[in-house]
């Protein structure tokens, strides 16, 4: 297997997707038995769907909370936490995952691009998003204790934009000139933008690009290196850090 060497003059940007948490028991979105195979995405993960039937949306996210709550990080998550410990500010992890397992594994230099499953916010007032691990009973639409508005999961839904501050942080790390750039994507189908466009940005900045995935992704050809396999098995041995 190819190995990815990170020397003292190199920084590492990692992008992860649902495939990284598959070995922890969390379903992916696309492909066999993926979440979107069994749930109408436009009804459960869009602002229109929430307006039309908020209790259906909360049933979907409550099921996901109940399913994810007992899951633990796998060797893939732990490898990325180790890389951060060794690389310090020459490491940044941008995840599309909302399961929170990267933080449980110990990563702190972490950008949760699509939000967090165990965080809730008000759909009306500007109160700060807050930790909420509750799986609400069927038919429940929780209300805001401050304004009485409907609460919603703190997740980026289809048709919604990502938090500019998160994209800025990734953009600044990509554009740094003090070190050589390596971009590694893991467990993602490359189907959803803007995350799927990071590889193009890294290439344009002269970065070295790697993909670790169980199957070919929609943007595999944009990567210089493609290691096919399960991230929990591949990642622990993939990277050597000087
Ligand atoms: N190790 C590595 N890769 C894996 C593993 C594994 N154990 N298991 C599955 N994969 C790969 C699959 O081959 C697939 O290409 O992970 C990828 C998961 O793809 P998706 O299910 O499309 O998930 P992701 O790319 O994270 O989706 C992006 O789409 O639905 C929205 O907001 C949601 O964040 C999500 C975004």
Short mmCIF file of C-alpha atoms and ligand atoms in Angstrom, two decimals:
data_model
loop_
_atom_site.label_atom_id
_atom_site.label_comp_id
_atom_site.label_asym_id
_atom_site.label_seq_id
_atom_site.Cartn_x
_atom_site.Cartn_y
_atom_site.Cartn_z
CA UNK A 1 0.00 0.00 0.00
CA UNK A 2 1.20 3.56 -0.80
CA UNK A 3 2.13 5.56 2.27
CA UNK A 4 1.74 9.27 2.75
CA UNK A 5 4.77 10.91 4.33
CA UNK A 6 4.37 14.21 6.19
CA UNK A 7 7.70 15.97 6.83
CA UNK A 8 8.41 19.10 8.87
CA UNK A 9 7.60 21.43 5.96
CA UNK A 10 4.16 19.98 5.24
CA UNK A 11 0.63 20.72 6.42
CA UNK A 12 -2.29 18.30 6.15
CA UNK A 13 -5.93 19.13 5.41
CA UNK A 14 -8.28 16.17 5.86
CA UNK A 15 -11.88 16.05 4.59
CA UNK A 16 -14.09 13.24 5.88
CA UNK A 17 -17.49 11.87 4.95
CA UNK A 18 -19.94 9.25 6.16
CA UNK A 19 -17.68 6.36 5.13
CA UNK A 20 -15.36 7.17 8.05
CA UNK A 21 -18.12 6.37 10.54
CA UNK A 22 -19.48 3.30 8.74
CA UNK A 23 -17.26 0.96 10.80
CA UNK A 24 -18.65 2.62 13.95
CA UNK A 25 -22.15 1.47 12.95
CA UNK A 26 -23.47 4.73 11.46
CA UNK A 27 -25.16 4.35 8.06
CA UNK A 28 -23.83 6.28 5.08
CA UNK A 29 -26.17 8.31 2.85
CA UNK A 30 -25.73 6.81 -0.59
CA UNK A 31 -25.08 3.26 -1.77
CA UNK A 32 -26.56 0.02 -0.42
CA UNK A 33 -28.94 0.65 2.52
CA UNK A 34 -27.84 4.29 2.69
CA UNK A 35 -30.07 6.77 4.57
CA UNK A 36 -31.30 8.35 1.34
CA UNK A 37 -32.37 4.92 0.05
CA UNK A 38 -34.93 4.69 2.84
CA UNK A 39 -35.92 8.32 3.46
CA UNK A 40 -37.25 10.98 1.08
CA UNK A 41 -34.39 13.50 1.41
CA UNK A 42 -36.53 16.49 0.35
CA UNK A 43 -39.04 15.75 3.15
CA UNK A 44 -36.60 15.10 6.01
CA UNK A 45 -33.54 17.26 5.17
CA UNK A 46 -34.75 20.51 3.61
CA UNK A 47 -36.27 23.77 4.92
CA UNK A 48 -39.35 23.11 2.76
CA UNK A 49 -39.80 19.66 4.31
CA UNK A 50 -39.52 21.18 7.81
CA UNK A 51 -42.15 23.82 6.99
CA UNK A 52 -44.51 21.16 5.62
CA UNK A 53 -44.11 18.49 8.31
CA UNK A 54 -41.74 19.35 11.20
CA UNK A 55 -42.75 16.25 13.20
CA UNK A 56 -41.62 13.96 10.34
CA UNK A 57 -38.25 15.76 10.35
CA UNK A 58 -37.91 15.39 14.11
CA UNK A 59 -38.82 11.70 13.90
CA UNK A 60 -35.99 11.24 11.34
CA UNK A 61 -33.39 13.11 13.43
CA UNK A 62 -34.54 11.54 16.69
CA UNK A 63 -34.04 8.10 15.11
CA UNK A 64 -30.58 9.19 13.95
CA UNK A 65 -29.74 10.49 17.46
CA UNK A 66 -30.87 7.23 19.05
CA UNK A 67 -28.87 5.23 16.49
CA UNK A 68 -25.68 7.30 16.81
CA UNK A 69 -25.67 7.77 20.61
CA UNK A 70 -24.05 4.39 21.47
CA UNK A 71 -21.52 4.52 18.59
CA UNK A 72 -17.83 4.92 19.33
CA UNK A 73 -14.86 6.17 17.27
CA UNK A 74 -13.05 3.48 15.22
CA UNK A 75 -9.31 3.16 14.41
CA UNK A 76 -9.78 5.58 11.50
CA UNK A 77 -11.04 8.34 13.80
CA UNK A 78 -8.28 7.61 16.30
CA UNK A 79 -5.58 7.80 13.62
CA UNK A 80 -6.72 11.34 12.69
CA UNK A 81 -6.63 12.40 16.34
CA UNK A 82 -3.06 11.09 16.51
CA UNK A 83 -2.09 13.08 13.41
CA UNK A 84 -3.42 16.26 15.03
CA UNK A 85 -1.43 15.58 18.20
CA UNK A 86 1.76 15.22 16.13
CA UNK A 87 1.20 18.04 13.61
CA UNK A 88 -0.34 20.72 15.80
CA UNK A 89 -1.38 23.74 13.69
CA UNK A 90 -0.13 22.00 10.52
CA UNK A 91 -3.31 19.92 10.71
CA UNK A 92 -6.98 20.75 10.03
CA UNK A 93 -9.94 18.35 9.85
CA UNK A 94 -13.03 19.40 7.90
CA UNK A 95 -15.89 16.93 8.26
CA UNK A 96 -19.23 16.55 6.54
CA UNK A 97 -20.26 14.21 9.35
CA UNK A 98 -22.67 15.37 12.03
CA UNK A 99 -22.16 12.39 14.40
CA UNK A 100 -19.56 14.13 16.59
CA UNK A 101 -17.22 11.07 16.62
CA UNK A 102 -14.15 13.08 15.57
CA UNK A 103 -14.46 15.23 18.68
CA UNK A 104 -15.00 12.12 20.85
CA UNK A 105 -11.80 10.67 19.33
CA UNK A 106 -9.92 13.79 20.43
CA UNK A 107 -9.78 16.08 17.41
CA UNK A 108 -10.12 19.77 18.25
CA UNK A 109 -8.83 21.41 15.06
CA UNK A 110 -12.13 20.46 13.55
CA UNK A 111 -14.64 22.16 11.26
CA UNK A 112 -18.11 20.57 11.27
CA UNK A 113 -19.20 21.77 7.81
CA UNK A 114 -22.73 20.32 7.93
CA UNK A 115 -23.53 20.94 11.60
CA UNK A 116 -24.00 18.52 14.49
CA UNK A 117 -26.69 15.90 15.16
CA UNK A 118 -26.65 16.52 18.94
CA UNK A 119 -27.11 20.30 18.65
CA UNK A 120 -30.43 22.12 18.29
CA UNK A 121 -31.33 25.71 17.46
CA UNK A 122 -34.46 27.82 17.19
CA UNK A 123 -35.92 28.28 13.71
CA UNK A 124 -37.17 31.75 14.68
CA UNK A 125 -35.00 33.60 17.22
CA UNK A 126 -31.23 34.12 17.35
CA UNK A 127 -30.48 32.17 20.53
CA UNK A 128 -27.18 30.29 20.41
CA UNK A 129 -27.40 26.67 19.14
CA UNK A 130 -27.30 24.37 22.19
CA UNK A 131 -26.38 20.74 22.98
CA UNK A 132 -29.48 18.51 22.83
CA UNK A 133 -29.11 14.73 22.87
CA UNK A 134 -32.85 14.07 23.19
CA UNK A 135 -34.60 11.65 20.81
CA UNK A 136 -38.11 13.16 20.89
CA UNK A 137 -41.19 10.92 20.98
CA UNK A 138 -42.99 10.48 17.63
CA UNK A 139 -45.20 13.41 16.69
CA UNK A 140 -43.29 15.87 18.90
CA UNK A 141 -42.14 19.26 17.61
CA UNK A 142 -40.06 20.81 20.41
CA UNK A 143 -40.56 24.57 20.98
CA UNK A 144 -38.09 27.27 21.94
CA UNK A 145 -38.17 28.20 25.63
CA UNK A 146 -37.28 31.80 24.77
CA UNK A 147 -39.59 32.73 21.88
CA UNK A 148 -41.95 29.76 21.52
CA UNK A 149 -40.77 29.16 17.95
CA UNK A 150 -40.14 25.67 16.53
CA UNK A 151 -36.76 24.15 17.38
CA UNK A 152 -34.82 22.46 14.57
CA UNK A 153 -31.68 20.28 14.35
CA UNK A 154 -28.49 22.36 13.89
CA UNK A 155 -27.80 20.67 10.55
CA UNK A 156 -27.15 22.18 7.10
CA UNK A 157 -30.02 20.99 4.95
CA UNK A 158 -30.18 20.69 1.19
CA UNK A 159 -30.74 24.14 -0.30
CA UNK A 160 -29.10 25.84 2.68
CA UNK A 161 -25.67 27.48 2.73
CA UNK A 162 -22.74 26.48 4.90
CA UNK A 163 -21.53 28.77 7.69
CA UNK A 164 -19.17 31.28 6.01
CA UNK A 165 -16.80 31.16 9.01
CA UNK A 166 -16.22 27.43 8.45
CA UNK A 167 -15.49 27.86 4.74
CA UNK A 168 -13.16 30.76 5.53
CA UNK A 169 -11.20 28.61 7.97
CA UNK A 170 -10.73 25.87 5.36
CA UNK A 171 -9.87 28.47 2.70
CA UNK A 172 -7.22 30.08 4.92
CA UNK A 173 -5.61 26.71 5.69
CA UNK A 174 -5.58 25.81 1.98
CA UNK A 175 -4.00 29.14 1.02
CA UNK A 176 -1.21 29.18 3.62
CA UNK A 177 2.27 29.67 2.07
CA UNK A 178 4.47 28.62 5.01
CA UNK A 179 4.37 24.87 4.23
CA UNK A 180 3.70 22.36 1.45
CA UNK A 181 0.02 21.28 1.23
CA UNK A 182 -1.30 17.73 1.35
CA UNK A 183 -5.06 17.22 0.96
CA UNK A 184 -6.58 13.87 2.02
CA UNK A 185 -10.25 12.98 1.52
CA UNK A 186 -11.64 9.92 3.32
CA UNK A 187 -14.97 8.09 3.11
CA UNK A 188 -16.84 10.51 0.87
CA UNK A 189 -18.60 10.01 -2.48
CA UNK A 190 -17.65 13.47 -3.72
CA UNK A 191 -21.31 14.10 -4.56
CA UNK A 192 -21.95 17.18 -2.44
CA UNK A 193 -20.51 20.69 -2.85
CA UNK A 194 -18.79 22.80 -1.65
CA UNK A 195 -16.85 19.96 0.12
CA UNK A 196 -16.45 17.98 -3.12
CA UNK A 197 -14.69 21.01 -4.62
CA UNK A 198 -11.88 21.17 -2.03
CA UNK A 199 -9.72 18.78 -4.08
CA UNK A 200 -9.83 21.14 -7.08
CA UNK A 201 -8.82 24.07 -4.87
CA UNK A 202 -5.96 22.04 -3.38
CA UNK A 203 -4.71 21.07 -6.87
CA UNK A 204 -4.81 24.69 -8.04
CA UNK A 205 -2.65 25.61 -5.04
CA UNK A 206 -0.11 22.90 -6.00
CA UNK A 207 -1.17 20.56 -3.23
CA UNK A 208 -0.68 16.77 -3.26
CA UNK A 209 -4.06 15.02 -3.28
CA UNK A 210 -5.08 11.67 -1.78
CA UNK A 211 -8.40 9.76 -1.57
CA UNK A 212 -9.10 6.82 0.75
CA UNK A 213 -12.48 5.29 -0.03
CA UNK A 214 -14.18 1.89 -0.11
CA UNK A 215 -15.42 2.56 -3.66
CA UNK A 216 -14.51 4.97 -6.45
CA UNK A 217 -15.99 8.44 -5.76
CA UNK A 218 -17.62 10.83 -8.24
CA UNK A 219 -14.38 12.90 -8.27
CA UNK A 220 -11.76 10.12 -7.97
CA UNK A 221 -9.99 11.30 -11.15
CA UNK A 222 -9.13 14.60 -9.50
CA UNK A 223 -6.89 12.85 -6.97
CA UNK A 224 -3.24 11.94 -7.64
CA UNK A 225 -3.49 8.96 -5.26
CA UNK A 226 -6.50 6.68 -4.66
CA UNK A 227 -6.25 4.02 -1.94
CA UNK A 228 -9.27 1.75 -2.10
CA UNK A 229 -10.25 0.26 1.25
CA UNK A 230 -12.03 0.69 4.58
CA UNK A 231 -10.73 3.74 6.44
CA UNK A 232 -10.57 1.96 9.81
CA UNK A 233 -8.11 -0.50 8.27
CA UNK A 234 -6.20 1.84 5.92
CA UNK A 235 -5.67 5.04 7.91
CA UNK A 236 -3.66 3.73 10.91
CA UNK A 237 -0.84 2.63 8.55
CA UNK A 238 -1.24 5.21 5.77
CA UNK A 239 0.53 8.26 7.19
CA UNK A 240 4.09 8.53 8.48
CA UNK A 241 4.95 11.77 10.25
CA UNK A 242 8.60 12.86 10.59
N1 LIG B 1 -14.22 3.25 4.65
C1 LIG B 1 -14.02 4.15 3.63
N2 LIG B 1 -15.01 4.54 2.77
C2 LIG B 1 -16.23 4.00 2.97
C3 LIG B 1 -16.51 3.05 3.98
C4 LIG B 1 -15.43 2.67 4.84
N3 LIG B 1 -15.59 1.79 5.83
N4 LIG B 1 -17.83 2.69 3.90
C5 LIG B 1 -18.35 3.41 2.86
N5 LIG B 1 -17.39 4.18 2.30
C6 LIG B 1 -17.52 5.16 1.21
C7 LIG B 1 -18.56 4.81 0.15
O1 LIG B 1 -17.93 4.09 -0.89
C8 LIG B 1 -19.04 6.17 -0.33
O2 LIG B 1 -18.29 6.60 -1.46
O3 LIG B 1 -17.97 6.35 1.81
C9 LIG B 1 -18.72 7.11 0.85
C10 LIG B 1 -19.94 7.68 1.57
O4 LIG B 1 -20.62 8.49 0.64
P1 LIG B 1 -22.02 9.19 1.04
O5 LIG B 1 -22.91 8.20 1.65
O6 LIG B 1 -22.46 9.91 -0.19
O7 LIG B 1 -21.61 10.22 2.19
P2 LIG B 1 -20.91 11.66 2.09
O8 LIG B 1 -19.96 11.74 0.94
O9 LIG B 1 -20.38 11.96 3.42
O10 LIG B 1 -22.18 12.60 1.78
C11 LIG B 1 -21.96 13.99 1.71
O11 LIG B 1 -24.31 14.40 1.56
O12 LIG B 1 -26.27 13.58 2.27
C12 LIG B 1 -25.44 14.66 2.38
O13 LIG B 1 -25.06 16.18 4.16
C13 LIG B 1 -24.96 14.84 3.81
O14 LIG B 1 -22.71 15.13 4.63
C14 LIG B 1 -23.49 14.42 3.72
C15 LIG B 1 -23.14 14.74 2.28
#
